[in-house]
Tab-separated table of C-alpha atoms in Angstrom:
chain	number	residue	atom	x	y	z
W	619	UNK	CA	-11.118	-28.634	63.821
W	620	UNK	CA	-12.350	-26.947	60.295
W	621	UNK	CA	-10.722	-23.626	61.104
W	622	UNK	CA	-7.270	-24.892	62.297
W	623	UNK	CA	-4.680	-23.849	60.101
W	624	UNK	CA	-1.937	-26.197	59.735
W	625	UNK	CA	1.774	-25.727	59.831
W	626	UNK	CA	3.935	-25.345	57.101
W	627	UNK	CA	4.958	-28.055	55.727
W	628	UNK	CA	2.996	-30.757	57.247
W	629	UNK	CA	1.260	-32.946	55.760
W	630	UNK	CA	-1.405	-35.641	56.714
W	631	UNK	CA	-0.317	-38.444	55.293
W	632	UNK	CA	-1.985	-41.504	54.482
W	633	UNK	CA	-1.272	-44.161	57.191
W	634	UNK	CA	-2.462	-40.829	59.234
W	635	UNK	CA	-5.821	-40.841	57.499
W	636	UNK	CA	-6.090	-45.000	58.242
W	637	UNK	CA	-5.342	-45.105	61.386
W	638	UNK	CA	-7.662	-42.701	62.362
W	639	UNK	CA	-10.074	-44.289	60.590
W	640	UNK	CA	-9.454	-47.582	61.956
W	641	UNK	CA	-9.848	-45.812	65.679
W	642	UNK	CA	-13.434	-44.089	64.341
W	643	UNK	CA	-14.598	-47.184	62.726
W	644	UNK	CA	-13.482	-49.802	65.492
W	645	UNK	CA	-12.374	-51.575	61.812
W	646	UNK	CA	-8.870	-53.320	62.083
W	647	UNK	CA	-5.912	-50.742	59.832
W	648	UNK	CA	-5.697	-53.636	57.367
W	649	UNK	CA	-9.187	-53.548	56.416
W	650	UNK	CA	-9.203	-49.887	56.538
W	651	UNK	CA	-5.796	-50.195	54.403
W	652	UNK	CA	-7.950	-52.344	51.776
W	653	UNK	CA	-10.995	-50.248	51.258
W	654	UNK	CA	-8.688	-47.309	51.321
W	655	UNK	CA	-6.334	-48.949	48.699
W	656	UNK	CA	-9.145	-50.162	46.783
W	657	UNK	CA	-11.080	-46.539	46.958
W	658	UNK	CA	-8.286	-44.775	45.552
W	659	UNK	CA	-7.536	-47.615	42.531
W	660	UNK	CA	-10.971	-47.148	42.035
W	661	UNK	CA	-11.043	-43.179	41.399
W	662	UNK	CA	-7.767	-43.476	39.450
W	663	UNK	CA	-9.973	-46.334	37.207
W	664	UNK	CA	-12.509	-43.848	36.331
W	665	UNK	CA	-10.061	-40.805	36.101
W	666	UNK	CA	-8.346	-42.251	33.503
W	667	UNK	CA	-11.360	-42.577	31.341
W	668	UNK	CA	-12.111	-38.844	32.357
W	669	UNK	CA	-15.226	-39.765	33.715
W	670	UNK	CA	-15.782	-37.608	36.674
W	671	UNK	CA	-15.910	-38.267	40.526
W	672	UNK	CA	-18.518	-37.264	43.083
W	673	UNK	CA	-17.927	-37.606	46.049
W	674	UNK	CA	-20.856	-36.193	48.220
W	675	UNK	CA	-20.577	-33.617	50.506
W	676	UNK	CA	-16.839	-33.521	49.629
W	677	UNK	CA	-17.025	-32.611	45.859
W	678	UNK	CA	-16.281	-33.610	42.216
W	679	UNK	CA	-12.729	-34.776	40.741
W	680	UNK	CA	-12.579	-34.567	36.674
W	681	UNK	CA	-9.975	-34.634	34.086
W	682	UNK	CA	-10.427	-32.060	31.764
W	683	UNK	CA	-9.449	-33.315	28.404
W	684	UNK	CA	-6.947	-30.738	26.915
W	685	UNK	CA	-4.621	-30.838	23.757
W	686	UNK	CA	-2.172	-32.641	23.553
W	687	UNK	CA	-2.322	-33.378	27.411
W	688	UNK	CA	-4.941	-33.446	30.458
W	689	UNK	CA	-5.715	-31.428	33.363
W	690	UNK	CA	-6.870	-32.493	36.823
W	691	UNK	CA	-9.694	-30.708	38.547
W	692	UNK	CA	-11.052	-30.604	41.434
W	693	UNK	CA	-14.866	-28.682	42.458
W	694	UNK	CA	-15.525	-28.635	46.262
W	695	UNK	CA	-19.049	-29.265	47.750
W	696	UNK	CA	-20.875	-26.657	48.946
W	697	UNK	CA	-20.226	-27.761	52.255
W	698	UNK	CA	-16.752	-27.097	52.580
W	699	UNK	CA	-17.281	-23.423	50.255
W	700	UNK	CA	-19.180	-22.608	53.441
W	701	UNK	CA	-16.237	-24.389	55.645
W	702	UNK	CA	-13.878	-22.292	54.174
W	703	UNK	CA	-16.125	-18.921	53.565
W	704	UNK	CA	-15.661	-19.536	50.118
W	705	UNK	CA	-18.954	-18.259	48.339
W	706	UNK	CA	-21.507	-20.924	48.636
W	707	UNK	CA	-25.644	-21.513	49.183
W	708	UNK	CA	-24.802	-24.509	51.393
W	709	UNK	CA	-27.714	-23.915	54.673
W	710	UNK	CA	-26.476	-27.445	56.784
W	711	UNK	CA	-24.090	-27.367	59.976
């Protein structure tokens, strides 16, 4: 799953993302749809106040306060460095 490569041009989208989810979770797609929709208003909260977002084993989103304007970032775990083969000292699965 980790290694596949995907097609150009497609994209997982995110009804994709909640309705697999929902099928994982046994949770119904509208309460999947909520925490989902909540998550992400959540992370845009903080993001706009450039605090930063850590999200483990995933990594860390930050807005890097530039003038006049800001730039997104976004630092992977260590876990998916060693996914990818990107340089990492990740020693898990």
């Amino acid at each position: 799953m980790y290694g596949a490569k995907p097609l150009p041009g497609e994209r997982v989208d995110t009804d994709e993302l909640i309705n697999r989810v929902a099928a994982e979770t046994g949770l119904s797609q509208k309460t999947v749809e909520k925490i989902t929709s909540s998550l992400f208003e959540q992370m845009t909260h903080y993001l706009e106040q450039c605090r930063p977002i850590n999200i483990k084993d995933f990594g860390t989103f930050f807005i890097r306060p530039t003038t006049p304007t800001r730039t997104f970032k976004f630092n992977p775990s260590q876990r998916l460095r060693a996914i990818f083969g990107w340089s990492s000292t990740y020693k898990g699965k």
